[in-house]
Amino acid sequence: QGGPSRGMATRGKVPEKGSAAAAGSGAKSKKDAEVMSAILRPKMAAEGLRPSDGVADMTHISDIDVNGINENLSVRYKRDDIYTYSGTILVAVNPYKYLSIYENDTIGFYKDKKMGDCPPHIFASAEAAYRSVKTTDMNQSCVISGESG
């Protein structure tokens, strides 16, 4: 059985307020968090994360092909983790059921956080686009592609 990817909150759930996961990585500043992220991401790939682990960001899988992508998405789907990153690309798999992942507390959880610091979610992508609009004063766009129902 694969567990959640290392360094990410488990199973795409929003951590409880006040918990260690909600408090962040424990880094002293935003700069420290960015340095730790730059150090840990290549290390994760070097550790040989497998598709059977249900990895939150497929760029951390050391050896991947089409079958590995499908396996990783399938493992995450079975855990109700319908969002998965492939770098900055967000992959969504329709759960065909109600998931309580669009509530106000979830919106608040992703507010002011960098993409990749939290479990994959459409709110993380939206926050990244909004932050980019505010910091660059330039328009942003999101491409949504796929099959419908």
PDB file of C-alpha atoms in Angstrom:
ATOM      1  CA  GLN A   1       0.000   0.000   0.000  1.00  0.00           C
ATOM      2  CA  GLY A   2       1.395   3.365  -0.978  1.00  0.00           C
ATOM      3  CA  GLY A   3       1.218   6.217   1.504  1.00  0.00           C
ATOM      4  CA  PRO A   4       0.874   9.914   0.868  1.00  0.00           C
ATOM      5  CA  SER A   5       3.771  11.681  -0.761  1.00  0.00           C
ATOM      6  CA  ARG A   6       6.413  12.875   1.622  1.00  0.00           C
ATOM      7  CA  GLY A   7       6.225  16.492   2.683  1.00  0.00           C
ATOM      8  CA  MET A   8       2.578  16.973   1.722  1.00  0.00           C
ATOM      9  CA  ALA A   9      -0.485  16.952   3.946  1.00  0.00           C
ATOM     10  CA  THR A  10      -2.118  13.551   3.827  1.00  0.00           C
ATOM     11  CA  ARG A  11      -4.903  12.533   1.508  1.00  0.00           C
ATOM     12  CA  GLY A  12      -5.672  16.029   0.261  1.00  0.00           C
ATOM     13  CA  LYS A  13      -7.466  16.873   3.505  1.00  0.00           C
ATOM     14  CA  VAL A  14      -7.154  20.283   5.095  1.00  0.00           C
ATOM     15  CA  PRO A  15      -5.136  19.964   8.329  1.00  0.00           C
ATOM     16  CA  GLU A  16      -6.802  20.982  11.585  1.00  0.00           C
ATOM     17  CA  LYS A  17      -6.207  24.572  12.640  1.00  0.00           C
ATOM     18  CA  GLY A  18      -3.242  24.747  14.989  1.00  0.00           C
ATOM     19  CA  SER A  19      -1.796  21.407  13.864  1.00  0.00           C
ATOM     20  CA  ALA A  20       1.830  21.076  12.815  1.00  0.00           C
ATOM     21  CA  ALA A  21       0.760  20.533   9.190  1.00  0.00           C
ATOM     22  CA  ALA A  22      -1.377  23.668   9.232  1.00  0.00           C
ATOM     23  CA  ALA A  23       1.492  25.664  10.731  1.00  0.00           C
ATOM     24  CA  GLY A  24       3.700  24.871   7.745  1.00  0.00           C
ATOM     25  CA  SER A  25       7.148  23.392   7.476  1.00  0.00           C
ATOM     26  CA  GLY A  26       8.502  25.119  10.559  1.00  0.00           C
ATOM     27  CA  ALA A  27      10.747  27.311   8.407  1.00  0.00           C
ATOM     28  CA  LYS A  28      11.545  30.663   9.977  1.00  0.00           C
ATOM     29  CA  SER A  29      10.736  32.728   6.911  1.00  0.00           C
ATOM     30  CA  LYS A  30       9.337  32.527   3.403  1.00  0.00           C
ATOM     31  CA  LYS A  31      12.919  32.488   2.081  1.00  0.00           C
ATOM     32  CA  ASP A  32      13.798  29.536   4.362  1.00  0.00           C
ATOM     33  CA  ALA A  33      10.716  27.672   3.099  1.00  0.00           C
ATOM     34  CA  GLU A  34      11.748  28.287  -0.526  1.00  0.00           C
ATOM     35  CA  VAL A  35      15.286  27.038   0.169  1.00  0.00           C
ATOM     36  CA  MET A  36      13.938  23.910   1.912  1.00  0.00           C
ATOM     37  CA  SER A  37      11.566  23.290  -0.987  1.00  0.00           C
ATOM     38  CA  ALA A  38      14.425  23.575  -3.501  1.00  0.00           C
ATOM     39  CA  ILE A  39      16.477  21.125  -1.431  1.00  0.00           C
ATOM     40  CA  LEU A  40      13.728  18.577  -0.768  1.00  0.00           C
ATOM     41  CA  ARG A  41      12.165  18.267  -4.228  1.00  0.00           C
ATOM     42  CA  PRO A  42      15.253  16.813  -5.981  1.00  0.00           C
ATOM     43  CA  LYS A  43      15.860  14.629  -2.911  1.00  0.00           C
ATOM     44  CA  MET A  44      12.314  13.227  -3.201  1.00  0.00           C
ATOM     45  CA  ALA A  45      12.931  12.204  -6.806  1.00  0.00           C
ATOM     46  CA  ALA A  46      16.274  10.669  -5.851  1.00  0.00           C
ATOM     47  CA  GLU A  47      14.536   8.572  -3.183  1.00  0.00           C
ATOM     48  CA  GLY A  48      12.709   6.765  -5.972  1.00  0.00           C
ATOM     49  CA  LEU A  49       9.084   7.538  -5.266  1.00  0.00           C
ATOM     50  CA  ARG A  50       6.898   5.126  -7.210  1.00  0.00           C
ATOM     51  CA  PRO A  51       3.515   5.530  -8.886  1.00  0.00           C
ATOM     52  CA  SER A  52       2.149   2.966  -6.423  1.00  0.00           C
ATOM     53  CA  ASP A  53       2.853   5.542  -3.676  1.00  0.00           C
ATOM     54  CA  GLY A  54       0.171   7.865  -5.077  1.00  0.00           C
ATOM     55  CA  VAL A  55       2.543  10.814  -5.328  1.00  0.00           C
ATOM     56  CA  ALA A  56       1.005  14.307  -5.169  1.00  0.00           C
ATOM     57  CA  ASP A  57       3.439  15.718  -7.768  1.00  0.00           C
ATOM     58  CA  MET A  58       4.399  13.291 -10.506  1.00  0.00           C
ATOM     59  CA  THR A  59       7.671  15.142 -11.159  1.00  0.00           C
ATOM     60  CA  HIS A  60       8.885  13.497  -7.937  1.00  0.00           C
ATOM     61  CA  ILE A  61       8.554  10.027  -9.448  1.00  0.00           C
ATOM     62  CA  SER A  62      12.021   8.939 -10.514  1.00  0.00           C
ATOM     63  CA  ASP A  63      11.058   6.687 -13.435  1.00  0.00           C
ATOM     64  CA  ILE A  64       7.676   7.304 -15.033  1.00  0.00           C
ATOM     65  CA  ASP A  65       5.849   6.376 -18.215  1.00  0.00           C
ATOM     66  CA  VAL A  66       2.210   6.341 -19.352  1.00  0.00           C
ATOM     67  CA  ASN A  67       1.441   3.272 -17.228  1.00  0.00           C
ATOM     68  CA  GLY A  68       3.051   4.936 -14.211  1.00  0.00           C
ATOM     69  CA  ILE A  69       1.005   8.094 -14.712  1.00  0.00           C
ATOM     70  CA  ASN A  70      -2.190   6.042 -14.895  1.00  0.00           C
ATOM     71  CA  GLU A  71      -1.222   3.995 -11.827  1.00  0.00           C
ATOM     72  CA  ASN A  72      -0.366   7.092  -9.800  1.00  0.00           C
ATOM     73  CA  LEU A  73      -3.657   8.781 -10.721  1.00  0.00           C
ATOM     74  CA  SER A  74      -5.569   5.572  -9.957  1.00  0.00           C
ATOM     75  CA  VAL A  75      -3.983   5.208  -6.502  1.00  0.00           C
ATOM     76  CA  ARG A  76      -4.803   8.822  -5.674  1.00  0.00           C
ATOM     77  CA  TYR A  77      -8.346   8.511  -7.087  1.00  0.00           C
ATOM     78  CA  LYS A  78      -9.038   5.510  -4.835  1.00  0.00           C
ATOM     79  CA  ARG A  79      -8.037   7.695  -1.855  1.00  0.00           C
ATOM     80  CA  ASP A  80     -10.357  10.498  -3.081  1.00  0.00           C
ATOM     81  CA  ASP A  81      -7.292  12.594  -3.965  1.00  0.00           C
ATOM     82  CA  ILE A  82      -8.695  13.781  -7.280  1.00  0.00           C
ATOM     83  CA  TYR A  83      -6.054  16.477  -7.864  1.00  0.00           C
ATOM     84  CA  THR A  84      -2.440  15.693  -8.780  1.00  0.00           C
ATOM     85  CA  TYR A  85       0.370  17.954  -9.938  1.00  0.00           C
ATOM     86  CA  SER A  86       2.708  17.345 -12.807  1.00  0.00           C
ATOM     87  CA  GLY A  87       4.970  20.276 -12.096  1.00  0.00           C
ATOM     88  CA  THR A  88       2.767  23.356 -12.321  1.00  0.00           C
ATOM     89  CA  ILE A  89       0.076  21.503 -14.265  1.00  0.00           C
ATOM     90  CA  LEU A  90      -2.914  20.384 -12.212  1.00  0.00           C
ATOM     91  CA  VAL A  91      -4.501  17.091 -13.276  1.00  0.00           C
ATOM     92  CA  ALA A  92      -8.076  16.510 -12.069  1.00  0.00           C
ATOM     93  CA  VAL A  93      -9.959  13.209 -12.179  1.00  0.00           C
ATOM     94  CA  ASN A  94     -13.746  13.401 -11.887  1.00  0.00           C
ATOM     95  CA  PRO A  95     -14.757  11.582  -8.670  1.00  0.00           C
ATOM     96  CA  TYR A  96     -18.363  11.076  -9.833  1.00  0.00           C
ATOM     97  CA  LYS A  97     -19.462  11.695  -6.244  1.00  0.00           C
ATOM     98  CA  TYR A  98     -19.639  14.524  -3.734  1.00  0.00           C
ATOM     99  CA  LEU A  99     -16.396  15.362  -1.946  1.00  0.00           C
ATOM    100  CA  SER A 100     -16.299  18.044   0.723  1.00  0.00           C
ATOM    101  CA  ILE A 101     -13.200  19.689  -0.737  1.00  0.00           C
ATOM    102  CA  TYR A 102     -14.749  22.982  -1.808  1.00  0.00           C
ATOM    103  CA  GLU A 103     -15.860  24.311   1.579  1.00  0.00           C
ATOM    104  CA  ASN A 104     -14.980  27.730   3.018  1.00  0.00           C
ATOM    105  CA  ASP A 105     -12.339  26.259   5.337  1.00  0.00           C
ATOM    106  CA  THR A 106     -10.619  24.747   2.281  1.00  0.00           C
ATOM    107  CA  ILE A 107     -10.606  28.133   0.551  1.00  0.00           C
ATOM    108  CA  GLY A 108      -9.034  29.643   3.670  1.00  0.00           C
ATOM    109  CA  PHE A 109      -6.449  26.877   3.858  1.00  0.00           C
ATOM    110  CA  TYR A 110      -5.071  27.727   0.386  1.00  0.00           C
ATOM    111  CA  LYS A 111      -5.231  31.521   0.826  1.00  0.00           C
ATOM    112  CA  ASP A 112      -1.794  33.167   0.665  1.00  0.00           C
ATOM    113  CA  LYS A 113       0.023  29.837   0.186  1.00  0.00           C
ATOM    114  CA  LYS A 114       2.412  28.941  -2.614  1.00  0.00           C
ATOM    115  CA  MET A 115       1.443  26.233  -5.050  1.00  0.00           C
ATOM    116  CA  GLY A 116       3.221  23.065  -3.969  1.00  0.00           C
ATOM    117  CA  ASP A 117       3.254  23.951  -0.273  1.00  0.00           C
ATOM    118  CA  CYS A 118      -0.168  22.333   0.138  1.00  0.00           C
ATOM    119  CA  PRO A 119      -1.885  19.298  -1.372  1.00  0.00           C
ATOM    120  CA  PRO A 120      -2.850  19.692  -5.046  1.00  0.00           C
ATOM    121  CA  HIS A 121      -6.157  21.538  -5.473  1.00  0.00           C
ATOM    122  CA  ILE A 122      -7.842  23.906  -7.894  1.00  0.00           C
ATOM    123  CA  PHE A 123      -7.749  26.523  -5.119  1.00  0.00           C
ATOM    124  CA  ALA A 124      -3.930  26.342  -5.148  1.00  0.00           C
ATOM    125  CA  SER A 125      -3.926  27.040  -8.893  1.00  0.00           C
ATOM    126  CA  ALA A 126      -6.366  29.915  -8.427  1.00  0.00           C
ATOM    127  CA  GLU A 127      -4.274  31.356  -5.595  1.00  0.00           C
ATOM    128  CA  ALA A 128      -1.112  31.160  -7.743  1.00  0.00           C
ATOM    129  CA  ALA A 129      -2.821  32.982 -10.621  1.00  0.00           C
ATOM    130  CA  TYR A 130      -4.235  35.628  -8.266  1.00  0.00           C
ATOM    131  CA  ARG A 131      -0.855  36.143  -6.578  1.00  0.00           C
ATOM    132  CA  SER A 132       0.785  36.532  -9.988  1.00  0.00           C
ATOM    133  CA  VAL A 133      -1.783  39.148 -11.034  1.00  0.00           C
ATOM    134  CA  LYS A 134      -1.133  41.098  -7.838  1.00  0.00           C
ATOM    135  CA  THR A 135       2.678  40.883  -7.959  1.00  0.00           C
ATOM    136  CA  THR A 136       3.236  41.382 -11.694  1.00  0.00           C
ATOM    137  CA  ASP A 137       0.226  43.584 -12.484  1.00  0.00           C
ATOM    138  CA  MET A 138      -0.222  41.453 -15.615  1.00  0.00           C
ATOM    139  CA  ASN A 139      -3.137  39.392 -16.837  1.00  0.00           C
ATOM    140  CA  GLN A 140      -3.031  35.647 -16.202  1.00  0.00           C
ATOM    141  CA  SER A 141      -4.792  32.783 -17.921  1.00  0.00           C
ATOM    142  CA  CYS A 142      -5.687  29.226 -16.997  1.00  0.00           C
ATOM    143  CA  VAL A 143      -6.137  26.576 -19.664  1.00  0.00           C
ATOM    144  CA  ILE A 144      -8.772  23.975 -18.883  1.00  0.00           C
ATOM    145  CA  SER A 145      -8.741  20.991 -21.170  1.00  0.00           C
ATOM    146  CA  GLY A 146     -10.277  17.558 -21.173  1.00  0.00           C
ATOM    147  CA  GLU A 147     -13.361  15.481 -21.821  1.00  0.00           C
ATOM    148  CA  SER A 148     -16.706  16.311 -20.338  1.00  0.00           C
ATOM    149  CA  GLY A 149     -19.081  13.850 -18.769  1.00  0.00           C
TER     150      GLY A 149
END
